[in-house]
Amino acid sequence: MTHDDFLGLKRFPALDGVRAVAALLVVFFHYGGPGFLQGWLGVQIFFVLSGFLITTLLLREHARNGRISLARFYRRRAFRILPMYFVVLFVTAVGLLIAGQLWQNPLGRDFPLYLVFFNEFGHGGAYGQSWSLGVEQKFYLVWPLLAFVLLPRWRPWVTVGLMTLALAVVPFTVSSDPKGWPVHYFTVLVGCAVALLMNNRRGFALLRPFMVPWVIVLFIGVHLAVPLVSSALDGAIPGFVSVVPIYAVAAGLTLPALLAPGLPQRLLSARPMVWLGERSYSIYLVQSIAHSAVLLSGASGLLMAVLTSLVAIGIADLCHRFVELPMIERGRSRTRDVVQRDLTGV
């Protein structure tokens, strides 16, 4: 694939497949799947993809128009993220309230944090998986403003500076209740950095050696090695904080192999994978609701993971049809912008 080929791509269907894998990794990990899958790393994959896709969208808008519209960007993000998020939040809260468990659940105690997307400072519970939305929403607010409006000429240095800052403050954000939240911004910025390189002709040439299938094999090896490294490093700083930067870089360097023609790209672009990827946001959000339904069956272990995943997919399909798509279309009609749809399928 040449640089011109990359710039000419209107969609990245393989990334839909990656989102499908990441979402199901998270569900399996939470509800009885094999520990070696390390589903919490699926969230890191989402972060890298978010940084890459959002930055690519902004770069192409800037190349086309000579500027970006923050108003259109924020409107698109709002229509894409907020409706489904708040639907699941309130359904979860009402379910707990009916069951008489809301105030005993961390969601009840931390509900104000969830309303303003400071989820990563909460304490888990029935909607605990939404902590990642807190990280992403703040990224959406700050990154376009800083890198494309205030300091566009210094964009590469802004990226490097923010990555360095994110790692530098991690030790000050870890406690007995390990958060280490800045490290997740490093992961998102890895995706941003890959997008900046891929959209630059010289940067693209630097990443071209990674456009081969064996890079995927190496990444799988890194993924499987993470539990061992994390356990070995676990101490004053939690192991996951120690390995996330390495894993993020590995995930970022795998992106070129997923975009270039080849077997991995074809497999991840298959219709079932794209179908799941389009529903991955809802799958991720409704997993607790799906698990509550499956609990009635008495299943456990791997069977629990499989059934929860299937139920989550079913609920997510309904949410995608009746919540996500109508709101996405409304956002498009207000912005009259099709680039979002062309690149990401949403």
Tab-separated table of C-alpha atoms in Angstrom:
chain	number	residue	atom	x	y	z
A	1	MET	CA	0.000	0.000	0.000
A	2	THR	CA	1.338	3.421	-0.958
A	3	HIS	CA	0.782	6.663	0.878
A	4	ASP	CA	-1.638	7.791	-1.828
A	5	ASP	CA	-3.533	4.511	-1.448
A	6	PHE	CA	-3.882	5.161	2.272
A	7	LEU	CA	-5.091	8.726	1.774
A	8	GLY	CA	-7.619	7.424	-0.737
A	9	LEU	CA	-9.193	4.926	1.669
A	10	LYS	CA	-12.762	5.923	2.502
A	11	ARG	CA	-13.285	3.207	5.098
A	12	PHE	CA	-11.145	1.102	7.407
A	13	PRO	CA	-13.367	-2.003	7.683
A	14	ALA	CA	-10.701	-4.105	9.404
A	15	LEU	CA	-10.860	-1.726	12.363
A	16	ASP	CA	-14.525	-2.650	12.790
A	17	GLY	CA	-13.332	-6.239	13.200
A	18	VAL	CA	-10.738	-5.144	15.745
A	19	ARG	CA	-13.445	-3.371	17.738
A	20	ALA	CA	-15.524	-6.560	17.696
A	21	VAL	CA	-12.620	-8.593	19.082
A	22	ALA	CA	-11.821	-5.966	21.719
A	23	ALA	CA	-15.420	-5.724	22.948
A	24	LEU	CA	-15.835	-9.484	23.244
A	25	LEU	CA	-12.476	-9.780	25.019
A	26	VAL	CA	-13.769	-7.396	27.678
A	27	VAL	CA	-17.061	-9.283	28.130
A	28	PHE	CA	-15.316	-12.667	28.322
A	29	PHE	CA	-12.803	-11.348	30.824
A	30	HIS	CA	-15.463	-9.864	33.087
A	31	TYR	CA	-17.787	-12.868	33.156
A	32	GLY	CA	-15.874	-16.115	33.410
A	33	GLY	CA	-13.700	-16.372	30.320
A	34	PRO	CA	-10.100	-17.664	30.341
A	35	GLY	CA	-7.756	-15.374	32.218
A	36	PHE	CA	-5.112	-15.475	29.490
A	37	LEU	CA	-7.386	-13.425	27.236
A	38	GLN	CA	-6.797	-10.406	29.508
A	39	GLY	CA	-9.901	-8.586	28.364
A	40	TRP	CA	-8.945	-5.406	30.209
A	41	LEU	CA	-6.458	-4.918	27.391
A	42	GLY	CA	-9.382	-4.738	24.989
A	43	VAL	CA	-10.045	-1.287	26.429
A	44	GLN	CA	-6.496	-0.247	25.507
A	45	ILE	CA	-7.192	-1.357	21.948
A	46	PHE	CA	-10.293	0.851	21.928
A	47	PHE	CA	-8.200	3.783	23.147
A	48	VAL	CA	-5.599	3.344	20.394
A	49	LEU	CA	-8.330	3.094	17.758
A	50	SER	CA	-10.061	6.211	19.094
A	51	GLY	CA	-6.883	8.264	18.930
A	52	PHE	CA	-6.088	7.014	15.433
A	53	LEU	CA	-9.551	7.462	13.928
A	54	ILE	CA	-10.342	10.829	15.486
A	55	THR	CA	-6.965	12.282	14.491
A	56	THR	CA	-7.280	10.904	10.951
A	57	LEU	CA	-10.739	12.448	10.613
A	58	LEU	CA	-9.471	15.812	11.813
A	59	LEU	CA	-6.390	15.716	9.574
A	60	ARG	CA	-8.500	14.978	6.509
A	61	GLU	CA	-11.000	17.680	7.355
A	62	HIS	CA	-8.148	20.138	7.782
A	63	ALA	CA	-6.567	19.075	4.472
A	64	ARG	CA	-9.882	19.454	2.690
A	65	ASN	CA	-11.069	22.745	4.219
A	66	GLY	CA	-7.905	24.369	5.544
A	67	ARG	CA	-9.441	24.305	9.028
A	68	ILE	CA	-11.620	22.193	11.276
A	69	SER	CA	-14.983	23.032	12.752
A	70	LEU	CA	-14.971	22.351	16.466
A	71	ALA	CA	-18.731	22.857	16.585
A	72	ARG	CA	-19.320	20.121	13.981
A	73	PHE	CA	-16.816	17.817	15.652
A	74	TYR	CA	-18.376	18.161	19.104
A	75	ARG	CA	-21.868	17.788	17.679
A	76	ARG	CA	-20.945	14.566	15.877
A	77	ARG	CA	-19.326	13.143	19.007
A	78	ALA	CA	-22.307	14.108	21.140
A	79	PHE	CA	-24.828	12.394	18.857
A	80	ARG	CA	-22.559	9.334	18.587
A	81	ILE	CA	-21.657	8.846	22.254
A	82	LEU	CA	-24.186	10.447	24.564
A	83	PRO	CA	-27.583	8.900	23.666
A	84	MET	CA	-26.535	5.279	24.077
A	85	TYR	CA	-24.427	6.079	27.133
A	86	PHE	CA	-27.260	7.752	29.022
A	87	VAL	CA	-29.856	5.177	27.964
A	88	VAL	CA	-27.783	2.367	29.484
A	89	LEU	CA	-26.868	4.475	32.533
A	90	PHE	CA	-30.493	5.178	33.421
A	91	VAL	CA	-31.715	1.672	32.591
A	92	THR	CA	-29.014	0.252	34.879
A	93	ALA	CA	-29.814	2.718	37.669
A	94	VAL	CA	-33.572	2.089	37.435
A	95	GLY	CA	-33.003	-1.678	37.473
A	96	LEU	CA	-30.925	-1.401	40.626
A	97	LEU	CA	-33.476	0.921	42.202
A	98	ILE	CA	-36.326	-1.521	41.529
A	99	ALA	CA	-34.217	-4.319	43.011
A	100	GLY	CA	-33.516	-2.178	46.079
A	101	GLN	CA	-29.762	-2.249	45.430
A	102	LEU	CA	-28.963	1.170	43.990
A	103	TRP	CA	-27.561	2.779	47.120
A	104	GLN	CA	-25.573	-0.315	48.062
A	105	ASN	CA	-24.001	-0.428	44.588
A	106	PRO	CA	-21.029	1.829	43.756
A	107	LEU	CA	-23.085	3.230	40.880
A	108	GLY	CA	-25.552	4.759	43.326
A	109	ARG	CA	-22.824	6.375	45.386
A	110	ASP	CA	-20.899	7.620	42.355
A	111	PHE	CA	-23.887	8.587	40.195
A	112	PRO	CA	-22.938	12.311	39.962
A	113	LEU	CA	-19.542	11.296	38.528
A	114	TYR	CA	-21.269	9.284	35.806
A	115	LEU	CA	-23.427	12.231	34.813
A	116	VAL	CA	-20.380	14.394	34.035
A	117	PHE	CA	-18.031	11.692	32.688
A	118	PHE	CA	-15.634	11.443	35.594
A	119	ASN	CA	-16.307	7.708	35.689
A	120	GLU	CA	-12.644	6.761	36.023
A	121	PHE	CA	-12.701	8.198	39.547
A	122	GLY	CA	-15.617	5.994	40.583
A	123	HIS	CA	-15.483	2.607	42.250
A	124	GLY	CA	-16.836	0.222	39.654
A	125	GLY	CA	-20.182	-1.429	40.170
A	126	ALA	CA	-22.973	-2.191	37.741
A	127	TYR	CA	-21.823	0.400	35.182
A	128	GLY	CA	-18.163	0.301	36.080
A	129	GLN	CA	-17.063	-0.582	32.556
A	130	SER	CA	-18.021	2.946	31.492
A	131	TRP	CA	-14.899	4.357	33.173
A	132	SER	CA	-13.247	4.331	29.752
A	133	LEU	CA	-15.869	6.783	28.458
A	134	GLY	CA	-14.689	9.276	31.057
A	135	VAL	CA	-11.182	9.112	29.595
A	136	GLU	CA	-12.376	9.347	26.001
A	137	GLN	CA	-14.775	12.235	26.543
A	138	LYS	CA	-12.045	14.411	27.998
A	139	PHE	CA	-9.783	13.445	25.111
A	140	TYR	CA	-12.495	14.488	22.633
A	141	LEU	CA	-12.854	17.837	24.369
A	142	VAL	CA	-9.170	18.754	24.628
A	143	TRP	CA	-7.308	17.127	21.720
A	144	PRO	CA	-8.993	18.873	18.737
A	145	LEU	CA	-8.827	22.250	20.465
A	146	LEU	CA	-5.169	21.931	21.407
A	147	ALA	CA	-3.715	20.170	18.345
A	148	PHE	CA	-5.867	21.618	15.567
A	149	VAL	CA	-6.944	25.072	16.732
A	150	LEU	CA	-4.525	26.512	19.272
A	151	LEU	CA	-1.228	24.866	18.267
A	152	PRO	CA	-1.669	23.254	14.833
A	153	ARG	CA	1.886	23.957	13.648
A	154	TRP	CA	3.281	22.332	16.764
A	155	ARG	CA	1.026	19.268	16.552
A	156	PRO	CA	3.801	16.607	16.614
A	157	TRP	CA	5.496	18.266	19.580
A	158	VAL	CA	2.158	18.692	21.340
A	159	THR	CA	1.619	14.939	20.948
A	160	VAL	CA	5.039	14.018	22.281
A	161	GLY	CA	4.704	16.502	25.125
A	162	LEU	CA	1.308	15.180	26.197
A	163	MET	CA	2.543	11.581	26.044
A	164	THR	CA	5.509	12.480	28.248
A	165	LEU	CA	3.289	14.393	30.678
A	166	ALA	CA	0.813	11.497	30.904
A	167	LEU	CA	3.571	9.083	31.946
A	168	ALA	CA	5.271	11.570	34.256
A	169	VAL	CA	2.206	12.099	36.439
A	170	VAL	CA	1.207	8.430	36.678
A	171	PRO	CA	3.154	7.773	39.937
A	172	PHE	CA	1.209	10.592	41.622
A	173	THR	CA	-2.170	9.078	40.709
A	174	VAL	CA	-1.705	5.577	42.101
A	175	SER	CA	-2.956	4.658	45.561
A	176	SER	CA	-4.259	1.690	47.510
A	177	ASP	CA	-7.234	1.913	45.144
A	178	PRO	CA	-5.049	1.827	42.014
A	179	LYS	CA	-6.196	4.251	39.361
A	180	GLY	CA	-3.177	5.345	37.352
A	181	TRP	CA	-5.653	7.087	35.042
A	182	PRO	CA	-3.121	9.238	33.086
A	183	VAL	CA	-1.573	6.130	31.526
A	184	HIS	CA	-4.755	5.650	29.504
A	185	TYR	CA	-4.268	9.055	27.893
A	186	PHE	CA	-0.836	7.854	26.808
A	187	THR	CA	-2.578	4.956	25.059
A	188	VAL	CA	-5.001	7.270	23.234
A	189	LEU	CA	-2.097	9.502	22.194
A	190	VAL	CA	-0.265	6.512	20.720
A	191	GLY	CA	-3.172	6.215	18.293
A	192	CYS	CA	-2.904	9.947	17.578
A	193	ALA	CA	0.814	9.621	16.888
A	194	VAL	CA	0.272	6.735	14.455
A	195	ALA	CA	-2.356	8.790	12.612
A	196	LEU	CA	0.034	11.747	12.326
A	197	LEU	CA	2.738	9.464	10.934
A	198	MET	CA	0.435	7.645	8.518
A	199	ASN	CA	-0.916	10.912	7.099
A	200	ASN	CA	2.592	12.294	6.544
A	201	ARG	CA	4.522	10.929	3.543
A	202	ARG	CA	7.822	10.556	5.405
A	203	GLY	CA	6.090	9.186	8.496
A	204	PHE	CA	4.228	6.690	6.329
A	205	ALA	CA	7.559	5.460	4.965
A	206	LEU	CA	8.783	4.859	8.531
A	207	LEU	CA	5.759	2.660	9.284
A	208	ARG	CA	5.715	0.785	5.976
A	209	PRO	CA	7.900	-2.077	7.352
A	210	PHE	CA	5.048	-2.840	9.778
A	211	MET	CA	2.571	-3.467	6.942
A	212	VAL	CA	3.172	-7.222	6.947
A	213	PRO	CA	1.034	-10.007	8.495
A	214	TRP	CA	3.690	-11.296	10.887
A	215	VAL	CA	3.319	-8.092	12.912
A	216	ILE	CA	-0.078	-9.441	14.033
A	217	VAL	CA	1.607	-12.601	15.332
A	218	LEU	CA	4.072	-10.534	17.328
A	219	PHE	CA	1.247	-8.473	18.787
A	220	ILE	CA	-0.601	-11.625	19.887
A	221	GLY	CA	2.608	-12.710	21.597
A	222	VAL	CA	2.796	-9.387	23.428
A	223	HIS	CA	-0.860	-9.738	24.450
A	224	LEU	CA	-0.319	-13.211	25.895
A	225	ALA	CA	2.884	-12.146	27.679
A	226	VAL	CA	1.227	-9.220	29.451
A	227	PRO	CA	-0.222	-11.242	32.380
A	228	LEU	CA	3.219	-12.634	33.236
A	229	VAL	CA	4.967	-9.269	32.996
A	230	SER	CA	2.179	-7.518	34.884
A	231	SER	CA	2.374	-10.010	37.750
A	232	ALA	CA	6.162	-9.777	37.918
A	233	LEU	CA	6.104	-5.973	38.069
A	234	ASP	CA	3.177	-5.680	40.457
A	235	GLY	CA	4.334	-3.734	43.496
A	236	ALA	CA	4.454	-0.082	44.468
A	237	ILE	CA	3.029	0.728	41.024
A	238	PRO	CA	0.381	-1.780	39.884
A	239	GLY	CA	1.580	-4.115	37.149
A	240	PHE	CA	-1.070	-3.000	34.702
A	241	VAL	CA	0.224	0.581	34.856
A	242	SER	CA	3.723	-0.687	34.121
A	243	VAL	CA	2.814	-2.685	31.023
A	244	VAL	CA	0.129	-0.472	29.459
A	245	PRO	CA	2.610	1.865	27.684
A	246	ILE	CA	4.427	-1.084	26.107
A	247	TYR	CA	1.166	-2.707	25.090
A	248	ALA	CA	-0.145	0.585	23.678
A	249	VAL	CA	2.916	1.035	21.466
A	250	ALA	CA	2.607	-2.582	20.283
A	251	ALA	CA	-1.063	-2.021	19.417
A	252	GLY	CA	-0.250	1.209	17.606
A	253	LEU	CA	2.465	-0.419	15.497
A	254	THR	CA	0.010	-3.163	14.540
A	255	LEU	CA	-2.411	-0.711	12.908
A	256	PRO	CA	-0.490	-0.441	9.595
A	257	ALA	CA	-0.705	-4.228	9.139
A	258	LEU	CA	-4.479	-4.050	9.664
A	259	LEU	CA	-4.917	-1.341	7.043
A	260	ALA	CA	-2.711	-2.838	4.332
A	261	PRO	CA	-4.084	-5.577	2.029
A	262	GLY	CA	-3.418	-9.045	3.404
A	263	LEU	CA	-4.947	-11.973	5.266
A	264	PRO	CA	-5.473	-10.151	8.609
A	265	GLN	CA	-7.200	-7.284	6.838
A	266	ARG	CA	-9.448	-9.664	4.904
A	267	LEU	CA	-10.407	-11.691	7.988
A	268	LEU	CA	-11.206	-8.641	10.103
A	269	SER	CA	-13.116	-7.047	7.227
A	270	ALA	CA	-15.417	-10.062	6.836
A	271	ARG	CA	-19.090	-9.160	7.055
A	272	PRO	CA	-19.735	-10.853	10.460
A	273	MET	CA	-16.760	-9.039	11.993
A	274	VAL	CA	-17.857	-5.680	10.586
A	275	TRP	CA	-21.413	-6.343	11.811
A	276	LEU	CA	-20.153	-7.006	15.326
A	277	GLY	CA	-17.790	-4.060	15.181
A	278	GLU	CA	-20.615	-1.700	14.329
A	279	ARG	CA	-22.345	-2.859	17.518
A	280	SER	CA	-19.223	-2.998	19.682
A	281	TYR	CA	-20.000	0.249	21.525
A	282	SER	CA	-23.387	-1.087	22.616
A	283	ILE	CA	-21.937	-4.540	23.393
A	284	TYR	CA	-19.448	-2.884	25.703
A	285	LEU	CA	-22.059	-0.756	27.459
A	286	VAL	CA	-24.802	-3.383	27.957
A	287	GLN	CA	-22.581	-6.198	29.249
A	288	SER	CA	-23.743	-5.799	32.874
A	289	ILE	CA	-27.387	-5.868	31.831
A	290	ALA	CA	-26.742	-9.000	29.771
A	291	HIS	CA	-24.951	-10.626	32.696
A	292	SER	CA	-27.886	-9.908	35.022
A	293	ALA	CA	-30.205	-11.690	32.594
A	294	VAL	CA	-27.893	-14.696	32.229
A	295	LEU	CA	-27.558	-15.042	36.017
A	296	LEU	CA	-31.114	-16.374	36.029
A	297	SER	CA	-29.899	-19.429	34.073
A	298	GLY	CA	-27.467	-20.487	36.806
A	299	ALA	CA	-24.599	-20.700	34.305
A	300	SER	CA	-20.997	-20.219	35.419
A	301	GLY	CA	-17.451	-20.213	34.077
A	302	LEU	CA	-16.937	-20.336	30.335
A	303	LEU	CA	-20.639	-20.994	29.720
A	304	MET	CA	-21.454	-17.788	31.587
A	305	ALA	CA	-18.983	-15.868	29.387
A	306	VAL	CA	-20.449	-17.302	26.178
A	307	LEU	CA	-24.086	-16.728	27.159
A	308	THR	CA	-23.400	-13.214	28.424
A	309	SER	CA	-21.650	-12.374	25.152
A	310	LEU	CA	-24.536	-13.713	23.070
A	311	VAL	CA	-27.160	-11.872	25.102
A	312	ALA	CA	-25.079	-8.680	24.968
A	313	ILE	CA	-24.862	-8.992	21.182
A	314	GLY	CA	-28.648	-9.404	20.955
A	315	ILE	CA	-29.361	-6.387	23.156
A	316	ALA	CA	-26.683	-4.380	21.362
A	317	ASP	CA	-28.272	-5.081	17.995
A	318	LEU	CA	-31.571	-3.619	19.198
A	319	CYS	CA	-29.775	-0.619	20.680
A	320	HIS	CA	-27.825	-0.110	17.465
A	321	ARG	CA	-30.990	-0.144	15.370
A	322	PHE	CA	-33.248	1.954	17.569
A	323	VAL	CA	-30.860	4.261	19.457
A	324	GLU	CA	-27.440	4.521	17.837
A	325	LEU	CA	-28.329	4.728	14.137
A	326	PRO	CA	-31.213	7.208	14.478
A	327	MET	CA	-29.089	9.541	16.616
A	328	ILE	CA	-26.050	9.188	14.333
A	329	GLU	CA	-28.214	10.066	11.344
A	330	ARG	CA	-29.587	13.083	13.174
A	331	GLY	CA	-26.042	14.206	13.933
A	332	ARG	CA	-25.077	13.820	10.272
A	333	SER	CA	-28.083	15.748	9.054
A	334	ARG	CA	-27.150	18.631	11.337
A	335	THR	CA	-23.499	18.694	10.314
A	336	ARG	CA	-23.893	17.723	6.648
A	337	ASP	CA	-20.593	15.872	7.019
A	338	VAL	CA	-20.082	12.377	5.576
A	339	VAL	CA	-16.405	11.910	6.430
A	340	GLN	CA	-17.307	10.416	9.814
A	341	ARG	CA	-19.428	7.755	8.115
A	342	ASP	CA	-16.926	7.049	5.349
A	343	LEU	CA	-13.948	6.381	7.630
A	344	THR	CA	-15.470	4.593	10.588
A	345	GLY	CA	-18.786	3.268	9.382
A	346	VAL	CA	-20.632	5.222	12.092
